[in-house]
PDB file of C-alpha atoms in Angstrom:
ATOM      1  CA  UNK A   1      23.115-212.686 -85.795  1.00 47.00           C
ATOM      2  CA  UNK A   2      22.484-215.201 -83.327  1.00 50.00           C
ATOM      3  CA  UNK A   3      20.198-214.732 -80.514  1.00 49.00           C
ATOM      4  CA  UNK A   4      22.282-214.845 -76.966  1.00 48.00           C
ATOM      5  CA  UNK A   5      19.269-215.876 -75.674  1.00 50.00           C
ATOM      6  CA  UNK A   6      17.592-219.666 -76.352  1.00 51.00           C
ATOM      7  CA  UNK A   7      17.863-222.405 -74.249  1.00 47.00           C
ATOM      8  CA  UNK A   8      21.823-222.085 -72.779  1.00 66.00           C
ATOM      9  CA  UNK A   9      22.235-219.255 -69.901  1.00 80.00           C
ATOM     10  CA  UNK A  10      23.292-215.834 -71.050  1.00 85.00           C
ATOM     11  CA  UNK A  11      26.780-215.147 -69.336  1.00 88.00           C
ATOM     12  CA  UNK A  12      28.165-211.450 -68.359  1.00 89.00           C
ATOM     13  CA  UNK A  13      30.240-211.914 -70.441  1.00 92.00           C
ATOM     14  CA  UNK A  14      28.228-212.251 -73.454  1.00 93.00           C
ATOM     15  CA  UNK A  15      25.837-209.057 -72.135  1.00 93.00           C
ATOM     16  CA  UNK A  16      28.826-207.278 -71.820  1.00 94.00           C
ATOM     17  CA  UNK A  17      30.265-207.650 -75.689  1.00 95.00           C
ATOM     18  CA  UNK A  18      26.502-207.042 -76.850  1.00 95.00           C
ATOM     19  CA  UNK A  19      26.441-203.867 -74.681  1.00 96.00           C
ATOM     20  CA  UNK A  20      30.076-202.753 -76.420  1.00 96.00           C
ATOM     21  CA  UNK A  21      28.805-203.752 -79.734  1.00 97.00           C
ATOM     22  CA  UNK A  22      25.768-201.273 -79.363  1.00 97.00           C
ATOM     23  CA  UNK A  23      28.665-198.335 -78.120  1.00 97.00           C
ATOM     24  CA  UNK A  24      30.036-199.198 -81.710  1.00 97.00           C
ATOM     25  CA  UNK A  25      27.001-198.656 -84.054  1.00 97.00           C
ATOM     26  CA  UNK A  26      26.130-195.771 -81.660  1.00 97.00           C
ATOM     27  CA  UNK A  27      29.521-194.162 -82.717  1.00 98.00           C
ATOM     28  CA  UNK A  28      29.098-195.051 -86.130  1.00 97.00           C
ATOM     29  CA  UNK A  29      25.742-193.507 -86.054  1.00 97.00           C
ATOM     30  CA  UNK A  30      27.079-190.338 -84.555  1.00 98.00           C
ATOM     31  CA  UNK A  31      29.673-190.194 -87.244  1.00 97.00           C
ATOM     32  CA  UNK A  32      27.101-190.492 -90.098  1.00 97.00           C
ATOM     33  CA  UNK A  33      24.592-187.552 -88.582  1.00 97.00           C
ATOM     34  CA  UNK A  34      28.226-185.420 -88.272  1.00 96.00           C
ATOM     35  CA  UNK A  35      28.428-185.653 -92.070  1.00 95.00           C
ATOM     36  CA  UNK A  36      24.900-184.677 -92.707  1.00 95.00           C
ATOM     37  CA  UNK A  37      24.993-181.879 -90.355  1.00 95.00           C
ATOM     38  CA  UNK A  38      28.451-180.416 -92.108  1.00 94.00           C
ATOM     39  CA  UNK A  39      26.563-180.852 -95.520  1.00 92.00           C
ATOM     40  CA  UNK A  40      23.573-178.603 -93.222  1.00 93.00           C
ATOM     41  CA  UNK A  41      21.453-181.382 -94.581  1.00 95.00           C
ATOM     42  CA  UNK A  42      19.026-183.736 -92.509  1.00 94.00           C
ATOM     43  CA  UNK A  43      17.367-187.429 -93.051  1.00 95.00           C
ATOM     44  CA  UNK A  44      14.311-185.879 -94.804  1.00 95.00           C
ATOM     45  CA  UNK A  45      15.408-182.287 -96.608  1.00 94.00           C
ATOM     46  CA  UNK A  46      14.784-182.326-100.498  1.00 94.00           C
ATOM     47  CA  UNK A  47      17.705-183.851-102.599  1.00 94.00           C
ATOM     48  CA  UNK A  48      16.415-181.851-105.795  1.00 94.00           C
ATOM     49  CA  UNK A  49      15.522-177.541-106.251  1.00 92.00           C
ATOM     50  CA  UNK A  50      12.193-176.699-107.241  1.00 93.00           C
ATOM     51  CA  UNK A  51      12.991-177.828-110.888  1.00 94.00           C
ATOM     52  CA  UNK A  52      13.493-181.613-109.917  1.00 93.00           C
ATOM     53  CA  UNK A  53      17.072-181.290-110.500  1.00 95.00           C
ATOM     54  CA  UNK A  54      19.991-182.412-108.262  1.00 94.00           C
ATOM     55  CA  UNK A  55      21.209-179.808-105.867  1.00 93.00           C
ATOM     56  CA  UNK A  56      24.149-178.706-107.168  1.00 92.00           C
ATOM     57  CA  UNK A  57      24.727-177.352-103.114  1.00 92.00           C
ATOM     58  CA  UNK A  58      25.746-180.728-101.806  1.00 93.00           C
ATOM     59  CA  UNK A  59      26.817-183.696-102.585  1.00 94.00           C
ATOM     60  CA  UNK A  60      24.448-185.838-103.222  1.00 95.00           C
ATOM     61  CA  UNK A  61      25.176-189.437-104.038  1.00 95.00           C
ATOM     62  CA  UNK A  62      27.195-188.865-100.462  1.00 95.00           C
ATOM     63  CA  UNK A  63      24.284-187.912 -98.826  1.00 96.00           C
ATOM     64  CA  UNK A  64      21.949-190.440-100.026  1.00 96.00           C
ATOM     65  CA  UNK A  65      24.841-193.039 -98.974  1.00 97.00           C
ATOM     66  CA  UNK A  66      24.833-191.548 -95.594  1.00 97.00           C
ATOM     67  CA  UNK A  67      21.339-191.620 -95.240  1.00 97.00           C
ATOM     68  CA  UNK A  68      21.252-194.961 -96.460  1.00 98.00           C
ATOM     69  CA  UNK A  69      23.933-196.434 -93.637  1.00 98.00           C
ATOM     70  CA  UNK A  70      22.079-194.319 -91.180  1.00 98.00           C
ATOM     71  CA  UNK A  71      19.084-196.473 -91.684  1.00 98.00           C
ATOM     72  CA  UNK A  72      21.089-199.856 -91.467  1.00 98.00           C
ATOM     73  CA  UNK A  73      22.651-198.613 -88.472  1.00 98.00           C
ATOM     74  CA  UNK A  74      19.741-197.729 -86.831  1.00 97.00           C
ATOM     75  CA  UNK A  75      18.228-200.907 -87.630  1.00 98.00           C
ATOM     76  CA  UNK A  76      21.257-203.179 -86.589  1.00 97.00           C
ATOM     77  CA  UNK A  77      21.062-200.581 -83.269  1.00 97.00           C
ATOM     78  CA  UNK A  78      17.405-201.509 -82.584  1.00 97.00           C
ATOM     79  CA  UNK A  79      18.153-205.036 -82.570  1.00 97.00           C
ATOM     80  CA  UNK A  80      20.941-205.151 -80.458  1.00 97.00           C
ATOM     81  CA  UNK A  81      19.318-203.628 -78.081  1.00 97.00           C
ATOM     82  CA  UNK A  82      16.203-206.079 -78.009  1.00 96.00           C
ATOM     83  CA  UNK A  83      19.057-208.596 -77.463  1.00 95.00           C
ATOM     84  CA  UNK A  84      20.377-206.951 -74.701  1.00 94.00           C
ATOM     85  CA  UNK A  85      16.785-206.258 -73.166  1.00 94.00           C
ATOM     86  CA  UNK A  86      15.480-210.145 -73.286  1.00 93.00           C
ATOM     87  CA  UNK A  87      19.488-211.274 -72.632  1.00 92.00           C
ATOM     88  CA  UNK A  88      19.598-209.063 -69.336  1.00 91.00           C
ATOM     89  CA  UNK A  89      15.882-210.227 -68.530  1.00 91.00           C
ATOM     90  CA  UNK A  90      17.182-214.129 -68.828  1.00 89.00           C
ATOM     91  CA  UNK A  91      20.516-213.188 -67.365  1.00 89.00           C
ATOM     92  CA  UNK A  92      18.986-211.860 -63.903  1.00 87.00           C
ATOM     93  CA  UNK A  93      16.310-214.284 -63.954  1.00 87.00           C
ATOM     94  CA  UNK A  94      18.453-217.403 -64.127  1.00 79.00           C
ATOM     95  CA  UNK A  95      19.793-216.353 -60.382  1.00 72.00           C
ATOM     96  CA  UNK A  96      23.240-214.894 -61.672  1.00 54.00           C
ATOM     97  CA  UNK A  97      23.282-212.206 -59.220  1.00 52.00           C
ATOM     98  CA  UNK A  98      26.147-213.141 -57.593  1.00 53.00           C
ATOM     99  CA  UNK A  99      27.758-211.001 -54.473  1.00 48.00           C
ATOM    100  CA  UNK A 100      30.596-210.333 -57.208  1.00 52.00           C
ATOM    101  CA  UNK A 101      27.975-209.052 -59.068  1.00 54.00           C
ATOM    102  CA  UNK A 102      26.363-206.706 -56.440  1.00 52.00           C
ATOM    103  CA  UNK A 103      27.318-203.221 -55.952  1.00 54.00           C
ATOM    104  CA  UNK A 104      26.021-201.104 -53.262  1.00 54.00           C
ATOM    105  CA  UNK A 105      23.490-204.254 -52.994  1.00 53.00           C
ATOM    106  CA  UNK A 106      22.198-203.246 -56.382  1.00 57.00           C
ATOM    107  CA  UNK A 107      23.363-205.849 -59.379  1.00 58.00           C
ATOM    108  CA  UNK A 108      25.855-204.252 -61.765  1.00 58.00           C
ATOM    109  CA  UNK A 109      27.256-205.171 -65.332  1.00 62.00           C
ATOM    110  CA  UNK A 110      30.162-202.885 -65.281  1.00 59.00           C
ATOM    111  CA  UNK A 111      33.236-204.159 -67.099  1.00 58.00           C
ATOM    112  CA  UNK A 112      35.621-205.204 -64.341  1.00 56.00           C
ATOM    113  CA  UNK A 113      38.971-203.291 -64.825  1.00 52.00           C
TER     114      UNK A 113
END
C-alpha cells in the first residue's frame, strides 16, 4: 500500500477512507475469532490429541485457515493504523484545523452526513 503520508498534505478525506478501511479488517477480524470460538477453539489450542493425530473434534484444515487469515488481518490492521497515526500527526500539523473542522472547539474527523 502506499503511504498517505510523504511529501503531498494528507487530506480528510484520505484519513477518513483509511479510518473506514481499518472498520473493515476489524469486522473481518471479528468474523474470523466468531468461527474459532463456535469450533470452542482459540489461536494457540493443540490441533492434534495426545497421539499426534488430527482432532477428529474439529475441523481442522478450517481452523488452521482461520488462524492463518487472522494473522494477515491483524497484520494488515497494525499497519493501517500506523498510517492513520503518522497521517493524523501530518494532517493536524500542516494547519488543517479549519473552523469546519472544529467541534465544540476541539478538531473532529467525523464523516460529515
Amino acid at each position: 500500500m502506499p503511504s498517505a503520508v510523504g511529501s503531498k498534505s494528507v487530506t480528510r478525506s484520505e484519513i477518513l477512507e483509511m479510518m473506514s478501511e481499518k472498520e473493515k479488517l476489524e469486522q473481518q477480524l471479528k468474523t474470523h475469532i466468531d468461527v474459532l470460538q463456535s469450533h470452542r477453539v482459540g489461536m494457540d489450542d493443540p490441533l492434534v490429541d495426545e497421539q499426534d493425530f488430527p482432532r477428529n473434534d474439529i475441523d481442522v484444515y478450517q481452523i488452521r485457515l482461520t488462524r492463518n487469515q487472522i494473522i494477515c488481518i491483524r497484520n494488515d490492521l497494525k499497519a493501517i493504523m500506523d498510517r492513520i497515526e503518522k497521517s493524523l500527526n501530518a494532517y493536524f500539523t500542516q494547519g488543517n484545523g479549519n473552523e469546519s473542522d472544529m467541534v465544540n472547539g476541539h478538531c473532529s474527523l467525523k464523516p460529515d452526513h
